[in-house]
Amino acid sequence: DAMVIQNPRYQVTQFGKPVTLSCSQTLNHNVMYWYQQKSSQAPKLLFHYYDKDFNNEADTPDNFQSRRPNTSFCFLDIRSPGLGDAAMYLCATSRDFGVRNSPLHFGNGTRLTVT
Amino acid sequence: SQQGEEDPQALSIQEGENATMNCSYKTSINNLQWYRQNSGRGLVHLILIRSNEREKHSGRLRVTLDTSKKSSSLLITASRAADTASYFCTSYNQGGKLIFGQGTELSVKP
């Protein structure tokens, strides 16, 4: 089945130690998104790629970076994780961007713990 | 800014009852989407209703849309314990992005 896969499901890192979360998709979608979701809060959009074009949200901290080496893979790098970065990180894809009838397909997320 | 705001924030019902969740949005839309999120999981797309539609059904789900009031409702009939989840409404904002509200946390007790 076509899907969005996030690895790992759980990630523990130390305060200040760089960490990378990965996402892959078999849907061949053009757009990939990263959302951050803290407990009982709404998913918050961090950035998205339309193909190779990177689009950062204005309020996304510089501590968060992303890479998309090819259509299938996208990575979220947190350069110096703080305790406040502990959250669920959700990757999503869509066929196109802003297309009015295009739903998002989400992975199951990576829950990041910062010790 | 978020495009959908859900009401109520939390809803607890017994299995077999109907659950109704409401959503209000701010700007004009071309469609509105509802998603479900089980605890510790990603969001799953449930249903999309276009701005020229007033009602749409999918299995036990019924969605209504009132563009004059900028509101939508999601009705789950004959609820099951497996329907326990958070439910979000959203639509593309003017920047072409899907921005989510805090959702309605539905608890269905057996």
mmCIF file of N, CA, C and O in Angstrom, chain B residues 1-85:
data_model
loop_
_atom_site.group_PDB
_atom_site.id
_atom_site.type_symbol
_atom_site.label_atom_id
_atom_site.label_comp_id
_atom_site.label_asym_id
_atom_site.label_seq_id
_atom_site.Cartn_x
_atom_site.Cartn_y
_atom_site.Cartn_z
ATOM 1 N N SER B 1 -2.558 32.007 10.532
ATOM 2 C CA SER B 1 -3.490 31.746 11.613
ATOM 3 C C SER B 1 -4.308 30.514 11.267
ATOM 4 O O SER B 1 -4.424 30.128 10.106
ATOM 5 N N GLN B 2 -4.883 29.869 12.306
ATOM 6 C CA GLN B 2 -5.582 28.628 12.062
ATOM 7 C C GLN B 2 -6.845 28.892 11.276
ATOM 8 O O GLN B 2 -7.470 29.935 11.374
ATOM 9 N N GLN B 3 -7.216 27.912 10.489
ATOM 10 C CA GLN B 3 -8.362 28.077 9.619
ATOM 11 C C GLN B 3 -9.596 27.440 10.225
ATOM 12 O O GLN B 3 -10.698 27.831 9.892
ATOM 13 N N GLY B 4 -9.432 26.441 11.080
ATOM 14 C CA GLY B 4 -10.584 25.777 11.681
ATOM 15 C C GLY B 4 -10.519 25.822 13.191
ATOM 16 O O GLY B 4 -9.467 25.623 13.779
ATOM 17 N N GLU B 5 -11.668 26.102 13.800
ATOM 18 C CA GLU B 5 -11.763 26.037 15.255
ATOM 19 C C GLU B 5 -12.907 25.117 15.613
ATOM 20 O O GLU B 5 -14.045 25.330 15.180
ATOM 21 N N GLU B 6 -12.604 24.087 16.397
ATOM 22 C CA GLU B 6 -13.594 23.064 16.676
ATOM 23 C C GLU B 6 -14.272 23.315 18.022
ATOM 24 O O GLU B 6 -13.692 23.872 18.950
ATOM 25 N N ASP B 7 -15.496 22.845 18.096
ATOM 26 C CA ASP B 7 -16.295 23.007 19.299
ATOM 27 C C ASP B 7 -17.195 21.777 19.433
ATOM 28 O O ASP B 7 -17.794 21.371 18.430
ATOM 29 N N PRO B 8 -17.317 21.109 20.590
ATOM 30 C CA PRO B 8 -16.620 21.450 21.829
ATOM 31 C C PRO B 8 -15.172 20.984 21.798
ATOM 32 O O PRO B 8 -14.769 20.266 20.898
ATOM 33 N N GLN B 9 -14.406 21.346 22.797
ATOM 34 C CA GLN B 9 -13.026 20.882 22.873
ATOM 35 C C GLN B 9 -12.967 19.425 23.279
ATOM 36 O O GLN B 9 -12.061 18.697 22.898
ATOM 37 N N ALA B 10 -13.932 19.003 24.099
ATOM 38 C CA ALA B 10 -13.982 17.603 24.535
ATOM 39 C C ALA B 10 -15.431 17.157 24.581
ATOM 40 O O ALA B 10 -16.325 17.936 24.915
ATOM 41 N N LEU B 11 -15.656 15.899 24.233
ATOM 42 C CA LEU B 11 -17.003 15.344 24.164
ATOM 43 C C LEU B 11 -16.934 13.895 24.626
ATOM 44 O O LEU B 11 -16.119 13.123 24.100
ATOM 45 N N SER B 12 -17.776 13.539 25.585
ATOM 46 C CA SER B 12 -17.796 12.173 26.095
ATOM 47 C C SER B 12 -19.199 11.615 25.948
ATOM 48 O O SER B 12 -20.170 12.229 26.417
ATOM 49 N N ILE B 13 -19.318 10.472 25.278
ATOM 50 C CA ILE B 13 -20.631 9.880 25.048
ATOM 51 C C ILE B 13 -20.563 8.376 25.266
ATOM 52 O O ILE B 13 -19.477 7.794 25.385
ATOM 53 N N GLN B 14 -21.724 7.752 25.295
ATOM 54 C CA GLN B 14 -21.803 6.300 25.417
ATOM 55 C C GLN B 14 -21.837 5.674 24.030
ATOM 56 O O GLN B 14 -22.338 6.280 23.054
ATOM 57 N N GLU B 15 -21.321 4.477 23.949
ATOM 58 C CA GLU B 15 -21.367 3.730 22.694
ATOM 59 C C GLU B 15 -22.812 3.639 22.194
ATOM 60 O O GLU B 15 -23.737 3.415 22.976
ATOM 61 N N GLY B 16 -22.995 3.816 20.909
ATOM 62 C CA GLY B 16 -24.328 3.769 20.325
ATOM 63 C C GLY B 16 -24.964 5.136 20.156
ATOM 64 O O GLY B 16 -25.872 5.291 19.329
ATOM 65 N N GLU B 17 -24.500 6.125 20.927
ATOM 66 C CA GLU B 17 -25.024 7.487 20.780
ATOM 67 C C GLU B 17 -24.395 8.163 19.572
ATOM 68 O O GLU B 17 -23.389 7.700 19.028
ATOM 69 N N ASN B 18 -25.017 9.262 19.173
ATOM 70 C CA ASN B 18 -24.452 10.066 18.081
ATOM 71 C C ASN B 18 -23.543 11.137 18.658
ATOM 72 O O ASN B 18 -23.792 11.661 19.751
ATOM 73 N N ALA B 19 -22.506 11.468 17.920
ATOM 74 C CA ALA B 19 -21.573 12.521 18.337
ATOM 75 C C ALA B 19 -21.590 13.626 17.294
ATOM 76 O O ALA B 19 -21.462 13.353 16.095
ATOM 77 N N THR B 20 -21.760 14.854 17.733
ATOM 78 C CA THR B 20 -21.753 15.998 16.826
ATOM 79 C C THR B 20 -20.656 16.965 17.227
ATOM 80 O O THR B 20 -20.558 17.375 18.387
ATOM 81 N N MET B 21 -19.821 17.298 16.268
ATOM 82 C CA MET B 21 -18.749 18.265 16.474
ATOM 83 C C MET B 21 -18.920 19.400 15.493
ATOM 84 O O MET B 21 -19.328 19.172 14.347
ATOM 85 N N ASN B 22 -18.598 20.594 15.936
ATOM 86 C CA ASN B 22 -18.780 21.765 15.096
ATOM 87 C C ASN B 22 -17.448 22.422 14.784
ATOM 88 O O ASN B 22 -16.459 22.268 15.507
ATOM 89 N N CYS B 23 -17.449 23.153 13.708
ATOM 90 C CA CYS B 23 -16.227 23.807 13.253
ATOM 91 C C CYS B 23 -16.595 25.167 12.694
ATOM 92 O O CYS B 23 -17.587 25.291 11.953
ATOM 93 N N SER B 24 -15.821 26.173 13.048
ATOM 94 C CA SER B 24 -15.996 27.492 12.436
ATOM 95 C C SER B 24 -14.697 27.878 11.753
ATOM 96 O O SER B 24 -13.609 27.479 12.196
ATOM 97 N N TYR B 25 -14.814 28.603 10.680
ATOM 98 C CA TYR B 25 -13.623 29.032 9.960
ATOM 99 C C TYR B 25 -13.728 30.502 9.620
ATOM 100 O O TYR B 25 -14.786 31.107 9.758
ATOM 101 N N LYS B 26 -12.615 31.068 9.166
ATOM 102 C CA LYS B 26 -12.544 32.523 9.098
ATOM 103 C C LYS B 26 -12.678 33.075 7.682
ATOM 104 O O LYS B 26 -13.374 34.049 7.448
ATOM 105 N N THR B 27 -11.958 32.475 6.744
ATOM 106 C CA THR B 27 -11.937 33.057 5.400
ATOM 107 C C THR B 27 -12.785 32.218 4.458
ATOM 108 O O THR B 27 -13.232 31.127 4.795
ATOM 109 N N SER B 28 -12.983 32.732 3.270
ATOM 110 C CA SER B 28 -13.747 31.960 2.290
ATOM 111 C C SER B 28 -12.962 30.717 1.900
ATOM 112 O O SER B 28 -11.730 30.707 1.934
ATOM 113 N N ILE B 29 -13.675 29.672 1.578
ATOM 114 C CA ILE B 29 -13.036 28.388 1.297
ATOM 115 C C ILE B 29 -13.540 27.816 -0.014
ATOM 116 O O ILE B 29 -14.601 28.196 -0.512
ATOM 117 N N ASN B 30 -12.760 26.885 -0.556
ATOM 118 C CA ASN B 30 -13.224 26.082 -1.685
ATOM 119 C C ASN B 30 -13.683 24.706 -1.242
ATOM 120 O O ASN B 30 -14.496 24.080 -1.895
ATOM 121 N N ASN B 31 -13.108 24.264 -0.143
ATOM 122 C CA ASN B 31 -13.569 23.022 0.459
ATOM 123 C C ASN B 31 -13.165 23.007 1.911
ATOM 124 O O ASN B 31 -12.355 23.824 2.362
ATOM 125 N N LEU B 32 -13.735 22.110 2.665
ATOM 126 C CA LEU B 32 -13.390 21.945 4.056
ATOM 127 C C LEU B 32 -13.160 20.452 4.298
ATOM 128 O O LEU B 32 -13.876 19.607 3.745
ATOM 129 N N GLN B 33 -12.157 20.150 5.094
ATOM 130 C CA GLN B 33 -11.782 18.759 5.321
ATOM 131 C C GLN B 33 -11.848 18.424 6.809
ATOM 132 O O GLN B 33 -11.564 19.275 7.654
ATOM 133 N N TRP B 34 -12.193 17.195 7.093
ATOM 134 C CA TRP B 34 -12.166 16.678 8.466
ATOM 135 C C TRP B 34 -11.140 15.549 8.550
ATOM 136 O O TRP B 34 -11.050 14.714 7.664
ATOM 137 N N TYR B 35 -10.386 15.586 9.661
ATOM 138 C CA TYR B 35 -9.372 14.571 9.920
ATOM 139 C C TYR B 35 -9.620 13.970 11.299
ATOM 140 O O TYR B 35 -10.156 14.622 12.200
ATOM 141 N N ARG B 36 -9.156 12.737 11.471
ATOM 142 C CA ARG B 36 -9.202 12.064 12.773
ATOM 143 C C ARG B 36 -7.784 11.725 13.186
ATOM 144 O O ARG B 36 -6.948 11.369 12.351
ATOM 145 N N GLN B 37 -7.513 11.823 14.490
ATOM 146 C CA GLN B 37 -6.214 11.444 15.013
ATOM 147 C C GLN B 37 -6.406 10.549 16.233
ATOM 148 O O GLN B 37 -6.907 11.004 17.265
ATOM 149 N N ASN B 38 -6.017 9.293 16.084
ATOM 150 C CA ASN B 38 -6.004 8.407 17.234
ATOM 151 C C ASN B 38 -4.785 8.747 18.095
ATOM 152 O O ASN B 38 -3.778 9.247 17.606
ATOM 153 N N SER B 39 -4.885 8.445 19.369
ATOM 154 C CA SER B 39 -3.837 8.808 20.324
ATOM 155 C C SER B 39 -2.481 8.276 19.872
ATOM 156 O O SER B 39 -2.330 7.082 19.583
ATOM 157 N N GLY B 40 -1.508 9.165 19.789
ATOM 158 C CA GLY B 40 -0.153 8.754 19.437
ATOM 159 C C GLY B 40 0.057 8.416 17.976
ATOM 160 O O GLY B 40 1.076 7.820 17.622
ATOM 161 N N ARG B 41 -0.898 8.801 17.139
ATOM 162 C CA ARG B 41 -0.801 8.481 15.708
ATOM 163 C C ARG B 41 -0.859 9.744 14.867
ATOM 164 O O ARG B 41 -1.094 10.834 15.362
ATOM 165 N N GLY B 42 -0.668 9.553 13.560
ATOM 166 C CA GLY B 42 -0.832 10.672 12.643
ATOM 167 C C GLY B 42 -2.296 10.929 12.347
ATOM 168 O O GLY B 42 -3.178 10.195 12.777
ATOM 169 N N LEU B 43 -2.561 11.990 11.609
ATOM 170 C CA LEU B 43 -3.926 12.332 11.243
ATOM 171 C C LEU B 43 -4.347 11.533 10.019
ATOM 172 O O LEU B 43 -3.540 11.251 9.141
ATOM 173 N N VAL B 44 -5.615 11.212 9.989
ATOM 174 C CA VAL B 44 -6.185 10.460 8.870
ATOM 175 C C VAL B 44 -7.309 11.289 8.256
ATOM 176 O O VAL B 44 -8.205 11.749 8.968
ATOM 177 N N HIS B 45 -7.244 11.454 6.958
ATOM 178 C CA HIS B 45 -8.285 12.205 6.263
ATOM 179 C C HIS B 45 -9.594 11.424 6.262
ATOM 180 O O HIS B 45 -9.621 10.243 5.906
ATOM 181 N N LEU B 46 -10.682 12.082 6.693
ATOM 182 C CA LEU B 46 -11.979 11.415 6.763
ATOM 183 C C LEU B 46 -12.862 11.767 5.573
ATOM 184 O O LEU B 46 -13.409 10.885 4.910
ATOM 185 N N ILE B 47 -13.026 13.055 5.350
ATOM 186 C CA ILE B 47 -14.021 13.468 4.362
ATOM 187 C C ILE B 47 -13.742 14.905 3.937
ATOM 188 O O ILE B 47 -13.211 15.703 4.720
ATOM 189 N N LEU B 48 -14.074 15.205 2.715
ATOM 190 C CA LEU B 48 -13.917 16.547 2.168
ATOM 191 C C LEU B 48 -15.261 16.990 1.621
ATOM 192 O O LEU B 48 -15.920 16.223 0.915
ATOM 193 N N ILE B 49 -15.651 18.211 1.938
ATOM 194 C CA ILE B 49 -16.892 18.756 1.411
ATOM 195 C C ILE B 49 -16.565 20.033 0.664
ATOM 196 O O ILE B 49 -15.822 20.890 1.162
ATOM 197 N N ARG B 50 -17.081 20.156 -0.546
ATOM 198 C CA ARG B 50 -16.795 21.320 -1.361
ATOM 199 C C ARG B 50 -17.721 22.480 -0.983
ATOM 200 O O ARG B 50 -18.799 22.276 -0.433
ATOM 201 N N SER B 51 -17.322 23.662 -1.329
ATOM 202 C CA SER B 51 -18.074 24.847 -0.903
ATOM 203 C C SER B 51 -19.456 24.909 -1.542
ATOM 204 O O SER B 51 -20.348 25.582 -1.010
ATOM 205 N N ASN B 52 -19.663 24.208 -2.654
ATOM 206 C CA ASN B 52 -20.981 24.226 -3.280
ATOM 207 C C ASN B 52 -21.855 23.054 -2.819
ATOM 208 O O ASN B 52 -22.949 22.842 -3.344
ATOM 209 N N GLU B 53 -21.358 22.304 -1.841
ATOM 210 C CA GLU B 53 -22.133 21.212 -1.261
ATOM 211 C C GLU B 53 -22.645 21.620 0.108
ATOM 212 O O GLU B 53 -21.973 22.366 0.835
ATOM 213 N N ARG B 54 -23.787 21.103 0.479
ATOM 214 C CA ARG B 54 -24.347 21.439 1.791
ATOM 215 C C ARG B 54 -24.257 20.278 2.756
ATOM 216 O O ARG B 54 -24.229 20.461 3.965
ATOM 217 N N GLU B 55 -24.218 19.082 2.203
ATOM 218 C CA GLU B 55 -24.181 17.906 3.054
ATOM 219 C C GLU B 55 -23.485 16.780 2.300
ATOM 220 O O GLU B 55 -23.606 16.672 1.080
ATOM 221 N N LYS B 56 -22.763 15.961 3.078
ATOM 222 C CA LYS B 56 -22.087 14.827 2.450
ATOM 223 C C LYS B 56 -22.053 13.677 3.447
ATOM 224 O O LYS B 56 -21.900 13.895 4.650
ATOM 225 N N HIS B 57 -22.197 12.463 2.931
ATOM 226 C CA HIS B 57 -22.214 11.283 3.795
ATOM 227 C C HIS B 57 -21.080 10.357 3.400
ATOM 228 O O HIS B 57 -20.727 10.232 2.218
ATOM 229 N N SER B 58 -20.544 9.671 4.415
ATOM 230 C CA SER B 58 -19.580 8.613 4.152
ATOM 231 C C SER B 58 -19.710 7.626 5.297
ATOM 232 O O SER B 58 -19.244 7.865 6.409
ATOM 233 N N GLY B 59 -20.379 6.504 5.013
ATOM 234 C CA GLY B 59 -20.605 5.510 6.058
ATOM 235 C C GLY B 59 -21.404 6.107 7.204
ATOM 236 O O GLY B 59 -22.496 6.636 7.011
ATOM 237 N N ARG B 60 -20.851 6.070 8.413
ATOM 238 C CA ARG B 60 -21.534 6.626 9.587
ATOM 239 C C ARG B 60 -21.250 8.113 9.777
ATOM 240 O O ARG B 60 -21.672 8.702 10.777
ATOM 241 N N LEU B 61 -20.526 8.713 8.857
ATOM 242 C CA LEU B 61 -20.195 10.132 8.962
ATOM 243 C C LEU B 61 -21.142 10.963 8.111
ATOM 244 O O LEU B 61 -21.472 10.594 6.988
ATOM 245 N N ARG B 62 -21.556 12.081 8.692
ATOM 246 C CA ARG B 62 -22.342 13.047 7.942
ATOM 247 C C ARG B 62 -21.753 14.422 8.213
ATOM 248 O O ARG B 62 -21.635 14.842 9.361
ATOM 249 N N VAL B 63 -21.383 15.113 7.155
ATOM 250 C CA VAL B 63 -20.808 16.448 7.271
ATOM 251 C C VAL B 63 -21.750 17.445 6.628
ATOM 252 O O VAL B 63 -22.289 17.193 5.559
ATOM 253 N N THR B 64 -21.948 18.568 7.309
ATOM 254 C CA THR B 64 -22.716 19.662 6.724
ATOM 255 C C THR B 64 -21.824 20.885 6.623
ATOM 256 O O THR B 64 -20.848 21.030 7.360
ATOM 257 N N LEU B 65 -22.182 21.750 5.715
ATOM 258 C CA LEU B 65 -21.418 22.979 5.495
ATOM 259 C C LEU B 65 -22.384 24.131 5.283
ATOM 260 O O LEU B 65 -23.292 24.039 4.449
ATOM 261 N N ASP B 66 -22.184 25.188 6.037
ATOM 262 C CA ASP B 66 -22.978 26.410 5.883
ATOM 263 C C ASP B 66 -22.013 27.556 5.619
ATOM 264 O O ASP B 66 -21.412 28.103 6.535
ATOM 265 N N THR B 67 -21.851 27.896 4.354
ATOM 266 C CA THR B 67 -20.858 28.912 4.000
ATOM 267 C C THR B 67 -21.301 30.314 4.440
ATOM 268 O O THR B 67 -20.450 31.172 4.669
ATOM 269 N N SER B 68 -22.604 30.508 4.602
ATOM 270 C CA SER B 68 -23.060 31.831 5.050
ATOM 271 C C SER B 68 -22.667 32.068 6.505
ATOM 272 O O SER B 68 -22.408 33.202 6.909
ATOM 273 N N LYS B 69 -22.602 31.011 7.284
ATOM 274 C CA LYS B 69 -22.206 31.120 8.687
ATOM 275 C C LYS B 69 -20.750 30.721 8.906
ATOM 276 O O LYS B 69 -20.257 30.762 10.025
ATOM 277 N N LYS B 70 -20.092 30.340 7.834
ATOM 278 C CA LYS B 70 -18.697 29.873 7.934
ATOM 279 C C LYS B 70 -18.584 28.784 9.007
ATOM 280 O O LYS B 70 -17.771 28.867 9.939
ATOM 281 N N SER B 71 -19.421 27.781 8.857
ATOM 282 C CA SER B 71 -19.401 26.707 9.857
ATOM 283 C C SER B 71 -19.671 25.368 9.205
ATOM 284 O O SER B 71 -20.271 25.275 8.134
ATOM 285 N N SER B 72 -19.218 24.329 9.898
ATOM 286 C CA SER B 72 -19.427 22.952 9.443
ATOM 287 C C SER B 72 -19.683 22.098 10.668
ATOM 288 O O SER B 72 -19.294 22.446 11.779
ATOM 289 N N SER B 73 -20.342 20.982 10.452
ATOM 290 C CA SER B 73 -20.509 20.031 11.549
ATOM 291 C C SER B 73 -20.210 18.630 11.050
ATOM 292 O O SER B 73 -20.403 18.305 9.879
ATOM 293 N N LEU B 74 -19.697 17.827 11.957
ATOM 294 C CA LEU B 74 -19.427 16.411 11.690
ATOM 295 C C LEU B 74 -20.271 15.601 12.650
ATOM 296 O O LEU B 74 -20.170 15.771 13.868
ATOM 297 N N LEU B 75 -21.102 14.741 12.093
ATOM 298 C CA LEU B 75 -21.941 13.861 12.896
ATOM 299 C C LEU B 75 -21.452 12.439 12.700
ATOM 300 O O LEU B 75 -21.317 11.971 11.572
ATOM 301 N N ILE B 76 -21.189 11.764 13.811
ATOM 302 C CA ILE B 76 -20.867 10.338 13.774
ATOM 303 C C ILE B 76 -22.053 9.610 14.385
ATOM 304 O O ILE B 76 -22.385 9.817 15.561
ATOM 305 N N THR B 77 -22.702 8.792 13.603
ATOM 306 C CA THR B 77 -23.873 8.079 14.111
ATOM 307 C C THR B 77 -23.473 6.732 14.712
ATOM 308 O O THR B 77 -22.449 6.143 14.324
ATOM 309 N N ALA B 78 -24.286 6.268 15.667
ATOM 310 C CA ALA B 78 -24.070 4.944 16.272
ATOM 311 C C ALA B 78 -22.606 4.762 16.647
ATOM 312 O O ALA B 78 -21.933 3.839 16.171
ATOM 313 N N SER B 79 -22.103 5.642 17.485
ATOM 314 C CA SER B 79 -20.664 5.671 17.784
ATOM 315 C C SER B 79 -20.190 4.365 18.423
ATOM 316 O O SER B 79 -20.951 3.633 19.068
ATOM 317 N N ARG B 80 -18.915 4.110 18.212
ATOM 318 C CA ARG B 80 -18.254 2.919 18.742
ATOM 319 C C ARG B 80 -17.056 3.341 19.558
ATOM 320 O O ARG B 80 -16.523 4.439 19.363
ATOM 321 N N ALA B 81 -16.595 2.463 20.426
ATOM 322 C CA ALA B 81 -15.412 2.783 21.223
ATOM 323 C C ALA B 81 -14.221 3.123 20.328
ATOM 324 O O ALA B 81 -13.395 3.977 20.662
ATOM 325 N N ALA B 82 -14.163 2.489 19.152
ATOM 326 C CA ALA B 82 -13.062 2.736 18.222
ATOM 327 C C ALA B 82 -13.102 4.132 17.610
ATOM 328 O O ALA B 82 -12.129 4.565 16.982
ATOM 329 N N ASP B 83 -14.203 4.844 17.782
ATOM 330 C CA ASP B 83 -14.286 6.224 17.286
ATOM 331 C C ASP B 83 -13.587 7.199 18.223
ATOM 332 O O ASP B 83 -13.445 8.385 17.908
ATOM 333 N N THR B 84 -13.169 6.726 19.383
ATOM 334 C CA THR B 84 -12.450 7.578 20.330
ATOM 335 C C THR B 84 -11.187 8.114 19.673
ATOM 336 O O THR B 84 -10.321 7.351 19.240
ATOM 337 N N ALA B 85 -11.100 9.430 19.579
ATOM 338 C CA ALA B 85 -9.998 10.071 18.854
ATOM 339 C C ALA B 85 -10.196 11.576 18.950
ATOM 340 O O ALA B 85 -11.202 12.057 19.476
#
